[in-house]
Coordinates of C-alpha atoms and ligand atoms in Angstrom, one line a residue:
M54 CA 119.6 172.5 80.6
S55 CA 117.8 172.3 77.8
K56 CA 115.7 175.8 76.7
K57 CA 111.9 175.4 76.3
Y58 CA 109.8 177.1 73.5
V59 CA 105.8 177.0 73.4
G60 CA 104.1 176.2 70.5
I61 CA 100.2 177.2 69.4
D62 CA 98.3 175.1 67.2
I63 CA 94.9 177.5 66.1
G64 CA 93.2 174.6 64.5
G65 CA 89.4 175.0 63.6
T66 CA 88.1 173.0 65.9
N67 CA 90.3 173.4 69.0
L68 CA 93.5 174.9 70.3
K69 CA 96.7 173.2 71.7
A70 CA 99.5 174.5 73.3
G71 CA 102.5 172.5 74.1
V72 CA 105.8 172.9 75.3
V73 CA 108.8 171.7 73.4
D74 CA 112.5 171.7 73.9
E75 CA 115.3 172.2 71.6
T76 CA 115.7 168.2 70.2
G77 CA 111.8 169.1 68.9
T78 CA 110.4 166.5 71.7
L79 CA 107.1 167.6 73.2
L80 CA 107.3 167.7 76.9
S81 CA 103.2 168.6 77.6
A82 CA 100.5 170.1 75.9
A83 CA 96.7 171.4 77.1
K84 CA 94.0 172.0 74.7
T85 CA 90.0 173.2 74.6
P86 CA 87.6 173.7 72.0
L87 CA 87.7 176.5 69.9
Q88 CA 84.9 179.3 71.1
F89 CA 85.2 182.6 69.5
T90 CA 83.5 185.5 71.1
T91 CA 86.3 188.4 70.8
P92 CA 89.8 188.7 69.8
E93 CA 91.1 189.6 73.2
A94 CA 89.0 186.8 74.7
F95 CA 90.7 184.5 72.0
V96 CA 94.4 185.4 72.6
E97 CA 93.7 185.9 76.6
T98 CA 92.9 182.0 76.1
L99 CA 96.0 181.3 73.8
A100 CA 97.9 182.6 77.0
G101 CA 95.8 180.6 79.4
L102 CA 96.9 177.8 77.4
S103 CA 100.4 178.7 77.3
R104 CA 100.7 178.7 81.1
Q105 CA 98.7 175.7 81.6
A106 CA 101.2 173.8 79.3
A107 CA 104.0 175.3 81.6
E108 CA 102.6 174.3 84.6
A109 CA 102.5 170.6 83.0
A110 CA 105.8 170.8 81.8
G111 CA 106.8 171.4 85.1
I112 CA 108.1 175.1 84.1
G113 CA 107.5 179.0 85.4
A114 CA 106.2 181.2 82.8
E115 CA 109.7 183.0 82.7
E116 CA 111.1 180.4 81.5
I117 CA 109.3 179.8 78.2
C118 CA 111.9 181.2 75.8
A119 CA 109.3 182.2 72.6
V120 CA 106.4 181.2 71.7
G121 CA 105.4 180.0 68.5
M122 CA 101.6 179.9 66.9
G123 CA 100.4 178.2 63.5
V124 CA 97.3 179.7 61.7
P125 CA 95.5 178.3 59.2
G126 CA 95.8 180.9 56.8
E127 CA 97.8 183.8 55.6
V128 CA 100.1 185.7 58.2
D129 CA 102.8 188.3 58.6
T130 CA 105.4 186.7 59.7
E131 CA 107.1 190.0 60.0
H132 CA 104.5 191.8 62.4
G133 CA 102.8 189.0 63.8
T134 CA 99.7 189.7 62.5
I135 CA 97.6 186.9 61.4
L136 CA 96.2 188.3 57.4
Y137 CA 93.4 185.8 56.9
T138 CA 92.0 182.4 58.1
C139 CA 89.2 180.7 56.1
N140 CA 87.3 179.3 59.5
I141 CA 88.0 181.8 62.3
P142 CA 87.3 185.7 62.4
L143 CA 90.5 186.8 62.8
A144 CA 92.0 189.0 59.8
D145 CA 94.1 191.6 60.7
L146 CA 94.4 190.4 64.5
P147 CA 98.0 192.1 65.5
V148 CA 97.5 188.7 67.6
G149 CA 101.5 189.2 68.5
A150 CA 101.4 192.4 70.4
L151 CA 98.1 191.3 72.0
F152 CA 99.2 188.3 73.0
R153 CA 102.5 190.0 74.9
R154 CA 100.1 192.0 77.2
Y155 CA 99.2 188.5 79.1
L156 CA 102.9 186.7 78.6
D157 CA 105.9 189.0 77.4
V158 CA 108.1 186.7 75.2
P159 CA 108.8 186.9 71.6
V160 CA 106.3 185.2 69.7
Y161 CA 106.3 184.1 66.1
L162 CA 103.6 183.5 63.6
E163 CA 103.5 181.0 60.8
N164 CA 101.0 179.4 58.7
D165 CA 100.2 175.5 59.8
A166 CA 101.5 173.7 57.1
N167 CA 104.8 175.6 57.1
C168 CA 104.5 174.5 60.7
A169 CA 104.1 170.6 60.2
A170 CA 107.2 171.0 57.9
L171 CA 109.6 172.5 60.3
A172 CA 108.4 170.1 62.7
E173 CA 108.9 166.6 60.5
Y174 CA 112.4 168.4 59.2
W175 CA 113.8 169.0 62.7
A176 CA 112.2 166.3 64.7
G177 CA 110.5 163.7 62.1
A178 CA 110.3 162.1 59.1
G179 CA 113.3 164.8 57.5
K180 CA 115.7 164.9 60.9
G181 CA 119.2 165.1 59.2
C182 CA 118.3 165.9 56.0
H183 CA 118.8 168.9 54.0
S184 CA 115.6 169.8 52.4
L185 CA 111.9 168.3 52.8
I186 CA 108.8 168.7 51.4
V187 CA 106.1 167.7 53.7
V188 CA 102.2 167.1 52.1
T189 CA 99.4 167.0 54.4
L190 CA 96.6 165.6 53.4
G191 CA 93.2 166.3 55.1
T192 CA 90.2 168.5 54.5
G193 CA 92.7 170.6 51.9
V194 CA 95.9 169.5 50.5
G195 CA 98.5 171.1 52.9
A196 CA 101.9 171.7 52.0
G197 CA 105.5 173.1 53.4
I198 CA 109.1 173.5 51.9
V199 CA 112.1 173.6 54.1
L200 CA 115.2 173.8 51.9
G201 CA 118.2 173.9 53.3
G202 CA 116.7 174.3 57.0
K203 CA 115.1 177.5 56.0
L204 CA 111.4 177.7 55.2
L205 CA 110.3 178.8 51.6
R206 CA 107.9 181.8 52.4
G207 CA 108.0 183.8 49.4
I208 CA 107.2 187.6 49.1
N209 CA 104.5 187.2 51.0
G210 CA 104.3 183.7 53.1
T211 CA 102.2 182.0 51.0
A212 CA 105.4 180.0 48.9
G213 CA 104.5 175.9 48.9
E214 CA 100.6 176.0 48.3
A215 CA 100.9 173.2 46.0
G216 CA 97.6 172.5 47.1
H217 CA 96.6 175.5 44.6
M218 CA 98.3 173.8 41.3
V219 CA 96.3 173.0 38.9
V220 CA 96.5 169.3 37.8
E221 CA 93.4 169.3 35.9
P222 CA 92.4 171.7 33.5
D223 CA 88.8 173.3 33.8
G224 CA 88.0 171.0 36.4
V225 CA 86.3 171.2 39.6
P226 CA 86.0 174.4 40.9
C227 CA 88.0 175.4 43.8
R228 CA 87.7 177.7 47.2
C229 CA 90.6 180.0 45.7
G230 CA 88.5 180.8 42.6
R231 CA 90.6 178.4 40.4
R232 CA 89.5 175.0 38.7
G233 CA 91.4 171.7 38.8
C234 CA 93.4 172.6 41.8
W235 CA 95.6 169.7 42.9
E236 CA 93.3 169.4 46.6
Q237 CA 90.3 169.0 45.1
Y238 CA 91.8 165.4 43.7
A239 CA 94.1 164.7 46.5
S240 CA 92.6 165.7 50.1
A241 CA 90.5 163.7 52.2
N242 CA 87.2 165.5 50.7
A243 CA 88.1 165.2 47.2
L244 CA 88.5 161.4 48.3
K245 CA 84.8 161.1 49.1
R246 CA 83.6 163.1 46.3
I247 CA 85.4 160.7 44.1
T248 CA 83.6 157.7 45.8
R249 CA 80.4 159.2 45.8
E250 CA 80.8 159.7 41.8
A251 CA 81.8 156.5 41.4
M252 CA 78.9 155.1 43.6
E253 CA 76.5 156.9 41.5
R254 CA 77.8 155.5 38.6
C255 CA 78.4 151.7 39.7
P256 CA 74.8 151.0 41.5
D257 CA 76.0 147.4 42.0
S258 CA 79.1 148.3 43.8
A259 CA 80.2 146.9 47.4
L260 CA 80.5 151.0 48.4
W261 CA 76.3 151.0 49.0
V262 CA 76.4 148.2 51.2
H263 CA 79.4 149.8 53.2
C264 CA 77.2 153.1 53.5
A265 CA 73.7 151.1 54.0
G266 CA 72.4 152.6 51.1
K267 CA 73.1 156.4 51.8
L268 CA 75.5 158.4 50.0
E269 CA 75.9 160.7 52.8
Q270 CA 77.8 158.1 55.0
I271 CA 80.5 157.9 52.5
S272 CA 83.9 158.5 54.3
G273 CA 87.5 159.5 53.1
R274 CA 88.3 155.9 54.2
S275 CA 85.5 153.8 52.5
A276 CA 86.8 153.6 49.2
F277 CA 90.0 152.2 51.2
Q278 CA 88.2 150.0 53.5
V279 CA 85.8 148.7 50.9
A280 CA 88.6 147.9 48.6
R281 CA 91.0 145.8 50.9
E282 CA 87.7 144.3 52.6
C283 CA 86.2 142.4 49.6
G284 CA 88.0 143.3 46.5
D285 CA 85.0 145.6 45.1
E286 CA 86.1 146.9 41.4
T287 CA 84.7 150.5 41.9
A288 CA 86.6 150.9 45.2
Q289 CA 89.5 149.7 43.8
A290 CA 89.1 152.3 41.2
V291 CA 88.6 155.0 43.3
C292 CA 91.6 154.4 45.0
R293 CA 94.0 154.3 41.5
S294 CA 92.9 157.4 40.6
Y295 CA 93.4 158.4 43.6
V296 CA 96.7 158.0 44.4
R297 CA 97.3 158.3 40.6
Y298 CA 96.4 162.3 41.1
L299 CA 98.5 162.6 44.5
A300 CA 101.2 161.1 42.3
L301 CA 100.5 163.8 39.9
G302 CA 101.4 166.5 42.3
V303 CA 103.9 165.0 44.4
V304 CA 106.1 164.3 41.5
N305 CA 105.8 168.1 40.4
L306 CA 107.0 168.9 43.4
I307 CA 109.8 166.7 43.3
N308 CA 111.0 167.8 40.1
L309 CA 110.5 171.6 41.0
F310 CA 112.3 171.2 44.3
Q311 CA 114.7 167.4 44.7
P312 CA 114.3 167.4 48.3
D313 CA 115.8 164.4 50.0
V314 CA 112.8 163.5 51.3
L315 CA 108.7 164.3 50.6
C316 CA 106.6 162.9 53.4
I317 CA 102.8 162.7 53.0
G318 CA 100.9 163.3 56.4
G319 CA 97.0 164.3 57.3
G320 CA 93.9 161.5 57.7
V321 CA 94.5 160.0 54.3
S322 CA 98.4 159.1 54.9
N323 CA 97.3 156.5 57.3
E324 CA 95.7 153.9 54.8
A325 CA 98.0 150.8 54.7
D326 CA 100.9 151.2 52.9
E327 CA 100.2 148.5 50.3
A328 CA 97.4 150.5 49.0
L329 CA 98.6 154.2 49.0
L330 CA 102.6 154.7 49.8
H331 CA 103.8 152.0 48.0
P332 CA 101.8 152.7 44.6
L333 CA 102.6 156.3 45.2
Q334 CA 106.2 155.4 45.5
R335 CA 106.3 153.2 42.2
I336 CA 104.9 156.1 40.3
V337 CA 106.9 158.8 41.7
Q338 CA 109.9 156.4 40.6
Q339 CA 108.7 155.9 37.2
E340 CA 107.7 159.2 36.3
R341 CA 110.4 161.7 38.3
F342 CA 113.0 163.5 36.5
G343 CA 116.6 162.4 37.1
H344 CA 118.4 159.0 36.9
D345 CA 120.4 158.0 39.4
P346 CA 118.5 156.3 42.3
R347 CA 120.8 157.2 44.7
R348 CA 119.9 160.9 44.5
T349 CA 116.5 161.0 44.6
A350 CA 113.9 161.9 47.3
K351 CA 112.6 159.2 49.1
V352 CA 108.6 159.5 49.6
V353 CA 107.7 158.4 53.5
K354 CA 105.2 158.7 55.5
A355 CA 105.0 161.9 58.0
E356 CA 106.0 161.0 61.6
L357 CA 104.7 163.2 64.2
G358 CA 101.0 163.0 63.3
N359 CA 98.3 165.5 64.8
D360 CA 101.2 167.0 66.9
A361 CA 103.3 168.1 63.8
G362 CA 101.6 171.7 63.9
L363 CA 102.2 172.4 67.4
I364 CA 105.8 171.2 67.6
G365 CA 106.5 173.4 64.7
A366 CA 105.1 176.5 66.0
A367 CA 107.4 175.7 69.2
L368 CA 110.7 175.4 66.9
L369 CA 109.3 178.5 65.2
G370 CA 111.0 180.0 68.7
R371 CA 114.0 177.9 68.4
M372 CA 114.7 178.7 65.0
E373 CA 114.2 182.3 65.5
T374 CA 116.2 183.2 69.2
K375 CA 119.1 180.8 68.2
Ligands
LIG169 ZN1 92.6 175.9 44.5

């Protein structure tokens, strides 16, 4: 019988748990809004969710081989400790040890972008490939790198933070302290900002009609939507500039690691292929290093969507306990 693993996705708004089998198939999921009171109550909630997910998958808690957690921040994988998260006060929390008071199974922690990479590698867009990079375009730009089946962690577990490579010297200030980081130009939030800036320069743009004259109504989808629907020049220029910056980082990553597959996930990746993926692929084709078209990274969309973090967290257990 296939072994079962629980994955937990600690998000900024929701906590999710799910049971995954050895192939990375999600068998069940449970979720609850994040309400942080005390560390103990928080960990108890995670254990409760895990039991709920196990029950929904029709297995007893004793059949869970391991629990993996995806954390939006830095973790000490060796000691099962959360070191830092930006939006939940979990710093220095020995979540692994606390969790085992409720459910005595091996517990593994990993950064959430790395979890998404593992999931796509084992069960999504990179299934069967040698090396894969996942770039997730959300509030920020997350990235995870799997080389020959191994997650690239570096000395402190934060390797692969491609969102913080600088693509514009003296550019927009970033939360990390540098200026001009890739995530300030290629995240969904950046797309929103670039759209607003373009509107301020172009009072005639159809984007103003789209948001009923209110800049605060602009979303990360506005520019692509208006460009598609009425061919507005300002919106088209925003999309071109966005894809240009996205491609800059993608080509940098491909040149550094030459993976078989680089996949793009997160909200922005849902835009139509002709507006996002195809122009991105064209720039990569022109600019990548290496001239053999048979041996070059495929740039594709991620396949697992919002479940990637959950599935990857569960697969940590599979990787570590095999
Ligand atoms: Zn940064």
